[in-house]
Amino acid sequence: MFKSISNNFGAPGITFRDFQTDRYAVLNARFKYDPANEAYLAASELEIKVPALSLSKSTDAGVFAVYRDERTYQWDDTPSRYHFATVLRSRIRDRSTLCIEKLTDFDGYGPVTIYIYAMYSTLNTGKSTVLSERTRLNISTVPEMSTALFTSACVVTPDWVSINLILPYSISSVKEDIEIVMDGFPSDAVCGELPIIGVSNQFHQELGGVHYASIRDGRMLIPYATRNTGYSSADSPFVSLVLVRDGNAPLTAGTNTHSPSIDIKK
């Protein structure tokens, strides 16, 4: 684990969980920035200065950016959530700099939350590729729903775990908290907050909406209180993460306002 030294877009200090070798680096972090910040406006790309990394340069890796769009209507005091997400390119530029592309298209929606659950690979090593063995997950849910519509691709190593999980569209219609038990997923791969993307979004149909979730003790919790508004049979919700193992602390300090295992700040 390490902390950022500085950044050029006005965000507070960023805490990373990491596992690094001379061939790749797995980095996990979550932070917010304000697109109205003067430092952000002046930046051409987002630069985060960090202590020495194991790679001098990396391939691109995708990170998620979630933009907030919350609306309250005159006939209902309960806010409707139309938060939406996109993927930004990121890379290790040198041993002390992590860069994320600056996308200004949605700067009117802020603050923006960046989720880094990514693996950065080195370039031109000349070494043979090593294939990872897939770990099959046995999935069950509370409340009970058909697991035939869940599809997972999971790789578990002693130091990190990669998971790509496709969920059924019907999760968006369940009006209570959902717990997904992933038997075979390591209990020490923890994620305090992650976006489930690819769900219906009435106001941002070209991008889709966001459900918030967390992972702890081999279980994914999707609180109803933080779920995107609306659903459709055309939803295609999915999760894509690479998580560092051994962490039980949240990525950022925060007050839990929704459930014992998620610390979303609204």
PDB file of C-alpha atoms in Angstrom:
ATOM      1  CA  MET A   1       0.000   0.000   0.000  1.00  0.00           C
ATOM      2  CA  PHE A   2       1.220   3.505  -0.740  1.00  0.00           C
ATOM      3  CA  LYS A   3      -0.061   7.077  -0.974  1.00  0.00           C
ATOM      4  CA  SER A   4       0.190   9.470  -3.851  1.00  0.00           C
ATOM      5  CA  ILE A   5       2.636  12.350  -3.592  1.00  0.00           C
ATOM      6  CA  SER A   6       0.620  14.866  -5.622  1.00  0.00           C
ATOM      7  CA  ASN A   7      -1.662  15.283  -8.626  1.00  0.00           C
ATOM      8  CA  ASN A   8      -2.341  17.987 -11.199  1.00  0.00           C
ATOM      9  CA  PHE A   9      -6.152  18.069 -11.007  1.00  0.00           C
ATOM     10  CA  GLY A  10      -6.899  19.196  -7.459  1.00  0.00           C
ATOM     11  CA  ALA A  11      -7.906  15.874  -5.901  1.00  0.00           C
ATOM     12  CA  PRO A  12      -7.017  15.011  -2.287  1.00  0.00           C
ATOM     13  CA  GLY A  13      -4.338  12.426  -1.491  1.00  0.00           C
ATOM     14  CA  ILE A  14      -4.994   9.003  -3.037  1.00  0.00           C
ATOM     15  CA  THR A  15      -4.334   5.686  -1.305  1.00  0.00           C
ATOM     16  CA  PHE A  16      -3.371   2.707  -3.484  1.00  0.00           C
ATOM     17  CA  ARG A  17      -3.309  -0.982  -2.750  1.00  0.00           C
ATOM     18  CA  ASP A  18      -0.755  -2.634  -4.988  1.00  0.00           C
ATOM     19  CA  PHE A  19       1.086  -5.765  -6.049  1.00  0.00           C
ATOM     20  CA  GLN A  20       4.055  -5.176  -8.334  1.00  0.00           C
ATOM     21  CA  THR A  21       6.586  -7.251 -10.238  1.00  0.00           C
ATOM     22  CA  ASP A  22       9.040  -6.431 -13.020  1.00  0.00           C
ATOM     23  CA  ARG A  23       6.417  -7.555 -15.588  1.00  0.00           C
ATOM     24  CA  TYR A  24       3.180  -6.064 -14.291  1.00  0.00           C
ATOM     25  CA  ALA A  25       1.617  -3.988 -11.549  1.00  0.00           C
ATOM     26  CA  VAL A  26      -1.871  -4.355 -10.066  1.00  0.00           C
ATOM     27  CA  LEU A  27      -3.176  -1.065  -8.670  1.00  0.00           C
ATOM     28  CA  ASN A  28      -6.400  -0.454  -6.729  1.00  0.00           C
ATOM     29  CA  ALA A  29      -7.677   2.994  -5.772  1.00  0.00           C
ATOM     30  CA  ARG A  30     -10.846   5.079  -5.639  1.00  0.00           C
ATOM     31  CA  PHE A  31     -11.008   8.867  -5.551  1.00  0.00           C
ATOM     32  CA  LYS A  32     -13.087  11.876  -6.588  1.00  0.00           C
ATOM     33  CA  TYR A  33     -12.298  15.091  -8.372  1.00  0.00           C
ATOM     34  CA  ASP A  34     -14.249  18.247  -9.118  1.00  0.00           C
ATOM     35  CA  PRO A  35     -14.350  19.123 -12.859  1.00  0.00           C
ATOM     36  CA  ALA A  36     -14.834  22.780 -11.906  1.00  0.00           C
ATOM     37  CA  ASN A  37     -11.475  22.804 -10.094  1.00  0.00           C
ATOM     38  CA  GLU A  38      -8.993  25.260 -11.623  1.00  0.00           C
ATOM     39  CA  ALA A  39      -6.175  22.719 -11.570  1.00  0.00           C
ATOM     40  CA  TYR A  40      -8.333  20.210 -13.448  1.00  0.00           C
ATOM     41  CA  LEU A  41      -9.345  22.805 -16.023  1.00  0.00           C
ATOM     42  CA  ALA A  42      -5.684  23.584 -16.724  1.00  0.00           C
ATOM     43  CA  ALA A  43      -4.589  19.946 -17.080  1.00  0.00           C
ATOM     44  CA  SER A  44      -4.287  18.229 -20.472  1.00  0.00           C
ATOM     45  CA  GLU A  45      -4.399  14.792 -18.841  1.00  0.00           C
ATOM     46  CA  LEU A  46      -4.710  13.626 -15.247  1.00  0.00           C
ATOM     47  CA  GLU A  47      -1.316  12.955 -13.671  1.00  0.00           C
ATOM     48  CA  ILE A  48      -0.811  11.277 -10.301  1.00  0.00           C
ATOM     49  CA  LYS A  49       2.690  11.390  -8.822  1.00  0.00           C
ATOM     50  CA  VAL A  50       3.510   8.306  -6.746  1.00  0.00           C
ATOM     51  CA  PRO A  51       6.507   6.660  -5.101  1.00  0.00           C
ATOM     52  CA  ALA A  52       8.702   4.516  -7.365  1.00  0.00           C
ATOM     53  CA  LEU A  53       6.769   1.920  -9.362  1.00  0.00           C
ATOM     54  CA  SER A  54       8.196  -1.373 -10.615  1.00  0.00           C
ATOM     55  CA  LEU A  55       7.500  -0.457 -14.268  1.00  0.00           C
ATOM     56  CA  SER A  56       9.120   2.360 -16.199  1.00  0.00           C
ATOM     57  CA  LYS A  57       6.301   2.280 -18.782  1.00  0.00           C
ATOM     58  CA  SER A  58       3.164   0.208 -19.314  1.00  0.00           C
ATOM     59  CA  THR A  59       0.468  -0.736 -21.763  1.00  0.00           C
ATOM     60  CA  ASP A  60      -2.874   1.049 -21.444  1.00  0.00           C
ATOM     61  CA  ALA A  61      -5.402  -0.176 -18.894  1.00  0.00           C
ATOM     62  CA  GLY A  62      -9.031   0.837 -18.510  1.00  0.00           C
ATOM     63  CA  VAL A  63     -10.339   2.603 -15.399  1.00  0.00           C
ATOM     64  CA  PHE A  64     -13.972   3.495 -14.676  1.00  0.00           C
ATOM     65  CA  ALA A  65     -15.268   7.031 -14.269  1.00  0.00           C
ATOM     66  CA  VAL A  66     -18.740   7.506 -12.762  1.00  0.00           C
ATOM     67  CA  TYR A  67     -20.604  10.782 -13.222  1.00  0.00           C
ATOM     68  CA  ARG A  68     -23.452  11.738 -10.892  1.00  0.00           C
ATOM     69  CA  ASP A  69     -26.871  12.757 -12.164  1.00  0.00           C
ATOM     70  CA  GLU A  70     -29.436  12.820  -9.357  1.00  0.00           C
ATOM     71  CA  ARG A  71     -32.867  14.389  -9.850  1.00  0.00           C
ATOM     72  CA  THR A  72     -35.788  15.137  -7.545  1.00  0.00           C
ATOM     73  CA  TYR A  73     -39.267  15.576  -8.992  1.00  0.00           C
ATOM     74  CA  GLN A  74     -42.122  17.677  -7.632  1.00  0.00           C
ATOM     75  CA  TRP A  75     -44.333  14.617  -7.166  1.00  0.00           C
ATOM     76  CA  ASP A  76     -41.714  12.595  -5.288  1.00  0.00           C
ATOM     77  CA  ASP A  77     -39.210  13.764  -2.670  1.00  0.00           C
ATOM     78  CA  THR A  78     -37.065  10.639  -3.133  1.00  0.00           C
ATOM     79  CA  PRO A  79     -34.099  11.393  -5.419  1.00  0.00           C
ATOM     80  CA  SER A  80     -33.931   9.439  -8.671  1.00  0.00           C
ATOM     81  CA  ARG A  81     -30.434   8.287  -9.634  1.00  0.00           C
ATOM     82  CA  TYR A  82     -29.304   8.407 -13.241  1.00  0.00           C
ATOM     83  CA  HIS A  83     -25.570   8.115 -12.564  1.00  0.00           C
ATOM     84  CA  PHE A  84     -23.607   6.948 -15.597  1.00  0.00           C
ATOM     85  CA  ALA A  85     -20.174   5.537 -16.303  1.00  0.00           C
ATOM     86  CA  THR A  86     -17.506   5.424 -18.969  1.00  0.00           C
ATOM     87  CA  VAL A  87     -14.070   3.850 -19.334  1.00  0.00           C
ATOM     88  CA  LEU A  88     -10.924   5.975 -19.484  1.00  0.00           C
ATOM     89  CA  ARG A  89      -7.495   4.947 -20.730  1.00  0.00           C
ATOM     90  CA  SER A  90      -4.732   4.986 -18.141  1.00  0.00           C
ATOM     91  CA  ARG A  91      -1.057   4.086 -18.187  1.00  0.00           C
ATOM     92  CA  ILE A  92       2.156   4.168 -16.208  1.00  0.00           C
ATOM     93  CA  ARG A  93       4.182   6.864 -17.978  1.00  0.00           C
ATOM     94  CA  ASP A  94       7.306   6.492 -15.860  1.00  0.00           C
ATOM     95  CA  ARG A  95       8.257   5.071 -12.487  1.00  0.00           C
ATOM     96  CA  SER A  96       6.692   7.987 -10.627  1.00  0.00           C
ATOM     97  CA  THR A  97       3.673   8.926 -12.775  1.00  0.00           C
ATOM     98  CA  LEU A  98       0.298   7.315 -13.407  1.00  0.00           C
ATOM     99  CA  CYS A  99      -1.687   9.059 -16.176  1.00  0.00           C
ATOM    100  CA  ILE A 100      -5.425   8.962 -16.904  1.00  0.00           C
ATOM    101  CA  GLU A 101      -6.968  10.468 -20.014  1.00  0.00           C
ATOM    102  CA  LYS A 102      -8.995  13.630 -19.512  1.00  0.00           C
ATOM    103  CA  LEU A 103     -12.504  13.375 -20.952  1.00  0.00           C
ATOM    104  CA  THR A 104     -14.317  16.712 -20.878  1.00  0.00           C
ATOM    105  CA  ASP A 105     -17.595  15.606 -22.490  1.00  0.00           C
ATOM    106  CA  PHE A 106     -19.332  15.150 -19.131  1.00  0.00           C
ATOM    107  CA  ASP A 107     -17.695  17.881 -17.076  1.00  0.00           C
ATOM    108  CA  GLY A 108     -21.117  19.309 -16.247  1.00  0.00           C
ATOM    109  CA  TYR A 109     -21.772  16.273 -14.050  1.00  0.00           C
ATOM    110  CA  GLY A 110     -19.644  16.242 -10.947  1.00  0.00           C
ATOM    111  CA  PRO A 111     -17.989  15.329  -8.756  1.00  0.00           C
ATOM    112  CA  VAL A 112     -16.532  12.454 -10.765  1.00  0.00           C
ATOM    113  CA  THR A 113     -15.426   9.216  -9.103  1.00  0.00           C
ATOM    114  CA  ILE A 114     -12.536   7.254 -10.592  1.00  0.00           C
ATOM    115  CA  TYR A 115     -12.197   3.526  -9.879  1.00  0.00           C
ATOM    116  CA  ILE A 116      -8.821   1.911 -10.548  1.00  0.00           C
ATOM    117  CA  TYR A 117      -8.964  -1.893 -10.340  1.00  0.00           C
ATOM    118  CA  ALA A 118      -6.479  -2.602 -13.095  1.00  0.00           C
ATOM    119  CA  MET A 119      -3.383  -4.507 -14.161  1.00  0.00           C
ATOM    120  CA  TYR A 120      -0.619  -2.618 -15.979  1.00  0.00           C
ATOM    121  CA  SER A 121       1.743  -4.726 -18.079  1.00  0.00           C
ATOM    122  CA  THR A 122       5.253  -3.884 -19.180  1.00  0.00           C
ATOM    123  CA  LEU A 123       6.257  -3.545 -22.815  1.00  0.00           C
ATOM    124  CA  ASN A 124       8.768  -5.561 -24.891  1.00  0.00           C
ATOM    125  CA  THR A 125      10.009  -7.995 -22.270  1.00  0.00           C
ATOM    126  CA  GLY A 126      10.899 -10.745 -24.715  1.00  0.00           C
ATOM    127  CA  LYS A 127       9.615 -13.295 -22.189  1.00  0.00           C
ATOM    128  CA  SER A 128       7.020 -15.965 -22.880  1.00  0.00           C
ATOM    129  CA  THR A 129       3.411 -15.326 -21.912  1.00  0.00           C
ATOM    130  CA  VAL A 130       2.199 -17.364 -18.947  1.00  0.00           C
ATOM    131  CA  LEU A 131      -1.428 -18.471 -19.133  1.00  0.00           C
ATOM    132  CA  SER A 132      -3.493 -18.315 -15.932  1.00  0.00           C
ATOM    133  CA  GLU A 133      -5.820 -21.073 -14.813  1.00  0.00           C
ATOM    134  CA  ARG A 134      -9.490 -20.169 -14.539  1.00  0.00           C
ATOM    135  CA  THR A 135     -11.213 -20.612 -11.171  1.00  0.00           C
ATOM    136  CA  ARG A 136     -14.846 -21.667 -11.421  1.00  0.00           C
ATOM    137  CA  LEU A 137     -17.212 -19.895  -9.040  1.00  0.00           C
ATOM    138  CA  ASN A 138     -20.329 -21.499  -7.595  1.00  0.00           C
ATOM    139  CA  ILE A 139     -22.841 -18.666  -7.333  1.00  0.00           C
ATOM    140  CA  SER A 140     -25.924 -18.391  -5.145  1.00  0.00           C
ATOM    141  CA  THR A 141     -27.996 -15.349  -4.255  1.00  0.00           C
ATOM    142  CA  VAL A 142     -30.144 -13.834  -1.523  1.00  0.00           C
ATOM    143  CA  PRO A 143     -32.956 -13.353  -2.417  1.00  0.00           C
ATOM    144  CA  GLU A 144     -32.871 -16.500  -4.490  1.00  0.00           C
ATOM    145  CA  MET A 145     -32.785 -16.074  -8.268  1.00  0.00           C
ATOM    146  CA  SER A 146     -31.751 -18.234 -11.186  1.00  0.00           C
ATOM    147  CA  THR A 147     -27.972 -18.467 -11.380  1.00  0.00           C
ATOM    148  CA  ALA A 148     -28.077 -19.861 -14.917  1.00  0.00           C
ATOM    149  CA  LEU A 149     -27.921 -16.260 -16.179  1.00  0.00           C
ATOM    150  CA  PHE A 150     -24.704 -15.459 -14.261  1.00  0.00           C
ATOM    151  CA  THR A 151     -21.462 -15.858 -16.231  1.00  0.00           C
ATOM    152  CA  SER A 152     -18.061 -15.534 -14.581  1.00  0.00           C
ATOM    153  CA  ALA A 153     -14.424 -15.627 -15.617  1.00  0.00           C
ATOM    154  CA  CYS A 154     -12.191 -15.606 -12.538  1.00  0.00           C
ATOM    155  CA  VAL A 155      -8.448 -16.017 -12.044  1.00  0.00           C
ATOM    156  CA  VAL A 156      -7.120 -16.441  -8.510  1.00  0.00           C
ATOM    157  CA  THR A 157      -3.420 -16.110  -7.676  1.00  0.00           C
ATOM    158  CA  PRO A 158      -1.731 -15.848  -4.258  1.00  0.00           C
ATOM    159  CA  ASP A 159      -1.401 -12.066  -4.710  1.00  0.00           C
ATOM    160  CA  TRP A 160      -4.347 -10.876  -6.799  1.00  0.00           C
ATOM    161  CA  VAL A 161      -7.661 -11.975  -8.269  1.00  0.00           C
ATOM    162  CA  SER A 162      -9.292 -11.031 -11.562  1.00  0.00           C
ATOM    163  CA  ILE A 163     -13.046 -11.290 -12.013  1.00  0.00           C
ATOM    164  CA  ASN A 164     -15.338 -10.585 -14.931  1.00  0.00           C
ATOM    165  CA  LEU A 165     -18.945 -11.199 -13.961  1.00  0.00           C
ATOM    166  CA  ILE A 166     -22.043 -10.837 -16.152  1.00  0.00           C
ATOM    167  CA  LEU A 167     -25.243 -10.516 -14.130  1.00  0.00           C
ATOM    168  CA  PRO A 168     -28.864 -11.024 -15.244  1.00  0.00           C
ATOM    169  CA  TYR A 169     -30.914  -7.925 -16.096  1.00  0.00           C
ATOM    170  CA  SER A 170     -33.431  -8.958 -13.421  1.00  0.00           C
ATOM    171  CA  ILE A 171     -31.179  -7.711 -10.598  1.00  0.00           C
ATOM    172  CA  SER A 172     -32.390  -4.201 -11.430  1.00  0.00           C
ATOM    173  CA  SER A 173     -36.009  -5.093 -10.620  1.00  0.00           C
ATOM    174  CA  VAL A 174     -35.361  -6.565  -7.147  1.00  0.00           C
ATOM    175  CA  LYS A 175     -36.583  -4.059  -4.554  1.00  0.00           C
ATOM    176  CA  GLU A 176     -34.301  -5.156  -1.727  1.00  0.00           C
ATOM    177  CA  ASP A 177     -30.609  -5.649  -1.039  1.00  0.00           C
ATOM    178  CA  ILE A 178     -29.014  -8.401  -3.109  1.00  0.00           C
ATOM    179  CA  GLU A 179     -26.215 -10.630  -1.847  1.00  0.00           C
ATOM    180  CA  ILE A 180     -24.291 -12.722  -4.362  1.00  0.00           C
ATOM    181  CA  VAL A 181     -22.285 -15.535  -2.785  1.00  0.00           C
ATOM    182  CA  MET A 182     -19.283 -16.416  -4.949  1.00  0.00           C
ATOM    183  CA  ASP A 183     -18.001 -19.738  -3.632  1.00  0.00           C
ATOM    184  CA  GLY A 184     -14.385 -20.048  -4.776  1.00  0.00           C
ATOM    185  CA  PHE A 185     -13.654 -16.320  -4.606  1.00  0.00           C
ATOM    186  CA  PRO A 186     -10.967 -15.552  -1.972  1.00  0.00           C
ATOM    187  CA  SER A 187     -12.223 -13.885   1.212  1.00  0.00           C
ATOM    188  CA  ASP A 188      -9.179 -11.580   1.401  1.00  0.00           C
ATOM    189  CA  ALA A 189      -9.905  -9.862  -1.947  1.00  0.00           C
ATOM    190  CA  VAL A 190     -11.895  -6.875  -0.689  1.00  0.00           C
ATOM    191  CA  CYS A 191     -13.486  -3.990  -2.550  1.00  0.00           C
ATOM    192  CA  GLY A 192     -15.257  -1.278  -0.557  1.00  0.00           C
ATOM    193  CA  GLU A 193     -17.086   0.147  -3.575  1.00  0.00           C
ATOM    194  CA  LEU A 194     -17.361  -0.787  -7.235  1.00  0.00           C
ATOM    195  CA  PRO A 195     -19.619   0.152 -10.153  1.00  0.00           C
ATOM    196  CA  ILE A 196     -21.856  -2.390 -11.863  1.00  0.00           C
ATOM    197  CA  ILE A 197     -22.349  -0.884 -15.299  1.00  0.00           C
ATOM    198  CA  GLY A 198     -24.461  -1.669 -18.344  1.00  0.00           C
ATOM    199  CA  VAL A 199     -27.865  -1.108 -16.721  1.00  0.00           C
ATOM    200  CA  SER A 200     -30.785   0.960 -17.971  1.00  0.00           C
ATOM    201  CA  ASN A 201     -30.526   4.749 -17.858  1.00  0.00           C
ATOM    202  CA  GLN A 202     -33.409   6.890 -19.054  1.00  0.00           C
ATOM    203  CA  PHE A 203     -31.346  10.074 -19.417  1.00  0.00           C
ATOM    204  CA  HIS A 204     -28.029   8.601 -20.577  1.00  0.00           C
ATOM    205  CA  GLN A 205     -29.035   5.741 -22.821  1.00  0.00           C
ATOM    206  CA  GLU A 206     -25.821   5.868 -24.841  1.00  0.00           C
ATOM    207  CA  LEU A 207     -23.784   5.072 -21.699  1.00  0.00           C
ATOM    208  CA  GLY A 208     -26.078   3.191 -19.330  1.00  0.00           C
ATOM    209  CA  GLY A 209     -26.500   3.495 -15.595  1.00  0.00           C
ATOM    210  CA  VAL A 210     -24.682   2.340 -12.481  1.00  0.00           C
ATOM    211  CA  HIS A 211     -25.508   0.098  -9.550  1.00  0.00           C
ATOM    212  CA  TYR A 212     -23.092   0.337  -6.614  1.00  0.00           C
ATOM    213  CA  ALA A 213     -21.734  -2.783  -4.941  1.00  0.00           C
ATOM    214  CA  SER A 214     -19.039  -4.029  -2.609  1.00  0.00           C
ATOM    215  CA  ILE A 215     -17.123  -7.289  -2.172  1.00  0.00           C
ATOM    216  CA  ARG A 216     -16.183  -8.794   1.154  1.00  0.00           C
ATOM    217  CA  ASP A 217     -15.709 -12.375   2.400  1.00  0.00           C
ATOM    218  CA  GLY A 218     -16.358 -13.797  -1.053  1.00  0.00           C
ATOM    219  CA  ARG A 219     -19.726 -12.039  -1.331  1.00  0.00           C
ATOM    220  CA  MET A 220     -20.934  -9.161  -3.466  1.00  0.00           C
ATOM    221  CA  LEU A 221     -23.531  -6.878  -1.872  1.00  0.00           C
ATOM    222  CA  ILE A 222     -25.725  -4.651  -4.057  1.00  0.00           C
ATOM    223  CA  PRO A 223     -27.714  -2.316  -1.769  1.00  0.00           C
ATOM    224  CA  TYR A 224     -31.147  -1.312  -3.031  1.00  0.00           C
ATOM    225  CA  ALA A 225     -30.664   2.152  -1.488  1.00  0.00           C
ATOM    226  CA  THR A 226     -27.878   2.983  -3.967  1.00  0.00           C
ATOM    227  CA  ARG A 227     -29.281   1.343  -7.072  1.00  0.00           C
ATOM    228  CA  ASN A 228     -29.840   3.138 -10.376  1.00  0.00           C
ATOM    229  CA  THR A 229     -33.424   4.216 -11.103  1.00  0.00           C
ATOM    230  CA  GLY A 230     -35.427   2.055 -13.494  1.00  0.00           C
ATOM    231  CA  TYR A 231     -34.713  -1.194 -15.286  1.00  0.00           C
ATOM    232  CA  SER A 232     -35.183  -2.852 -18.648  1.00  0.00           C
ATOM    233  CA  SER A 233     -34.955  -6.347 -20.093  1.00  0.00           C
ATOM    234  CA  ALA A 234     -32.231  -4.875 -22.323  1.00  0.00           C
ATOM    235  CA  ASP A 235     -29.940  -4.318 -19.321  1.00  0.00           C
ATOM    236  CA  SER A 236     -26.549  -6.031 -19.579  1.00  0.00           C
ATOM    237  CA  PRO A 237     -24.968  -5.491 -16.134  1.00  0.00           C
ATOM    238  CA  PHE A 238     -21.374  -6.550 -15.653  1.00  0.00           C
ATOM    239  CA  VAL A 239     -18.347  -6.185 -13.367  1.00  0.00           C
ATOM    240  CA  SER A 240     -14.680  -6.197 -14.396  1.00  0.00           C
ATOM    241  CA  LEU A 241     -11.996  -5.949 -11.699  1.00  0.00           C
ATOM    242  CA  VAL A 242      -8.462  -6.935 -10.787  1.00  0.00           C
ATOM    243  CA  LEU A 243      -8.113  -6.812  -6.994  1.00  0.00           C
ATOM    244  CA  VAL A 244      -5.048  -7.011  -4.779  1.00  0.00           C
ATOM    245  CA  ARG A 245      -5.395  -9.674  -2.103  1.00  0.00           C
ATOM    246  CA  ASP A 246      -4.731  -9.282   1.665  1.00  0.00           C
ATOM    247  CA  GLY A 247      -6.654  -6.034   2.282  1.00  0.00           C
ATOM    248  CA  ASN A 248      -9.442  -5.728   4.819  1.00  0.00           C
ATOM    249  CA  ALA A 249      -9.412  -1.935   5.065  1.00  0.00           C
ATOM    250  CA  PRO A 250     -11.545   0.215   2.743  1.00  0.00           C
ATOM    251  CA  LEU A 251      -9.728   2.016  -0.063  1.00  0.00           C
ATOM    252  CA  THR A 252     -10.711   5.364   1.407  1.00  0.00           C
ATOM    253  CA  ALA A 253     -11.903   6.380   4.810  1.00  0.00           C
ATOM    254  CA  GLY A 254     -15.601   7.110   4.928  1.00  0.00           C
ATOM    255  CA  THR A 255     -18.751   6.804   6.958  1.00  0.00           C
ATOM    256  CA  ASN A 256     -20.948   3.848   6.135  1.00  0.00           C
ATOM    257  CA  THR A 257     -24.402   5.208   5.372  1.00  0.00           C
ATOM    258  CA  HIS A 258     -26.025   2.263   3.632  1.00  0.00           C
ATOM    259  CA  SER A 259     -24.828  -1.157   4.792  1.00  0.00           C
ATOM    260  CA  PRO A 260     -22.125  -2.876   6.883  1.00  0.00           C
ATOM    261  CA  SER A 261     -19.919  -3.625   3.859  1.00  0.00           C
ATOM    262  CA  ILE A 262     -20.143  -0.568   1.659  1.00  0.00           C
ATOM    263  CA  ASP A 263     -19.070   2.994   2.353  1.00  0.00           C
ATOM    264  CA  ILE A 264     -20.556   5.004  -0.487  1.00  0.00           C
ATOM    265  CA  LYS A 265     -20.573   8.751   0.036  1.00  0.00           C
ATOM    266  CA  LYS A 266     -23.443  10.484  -1.747  1.00  0.00           C
TER     267      LYS A 266
END
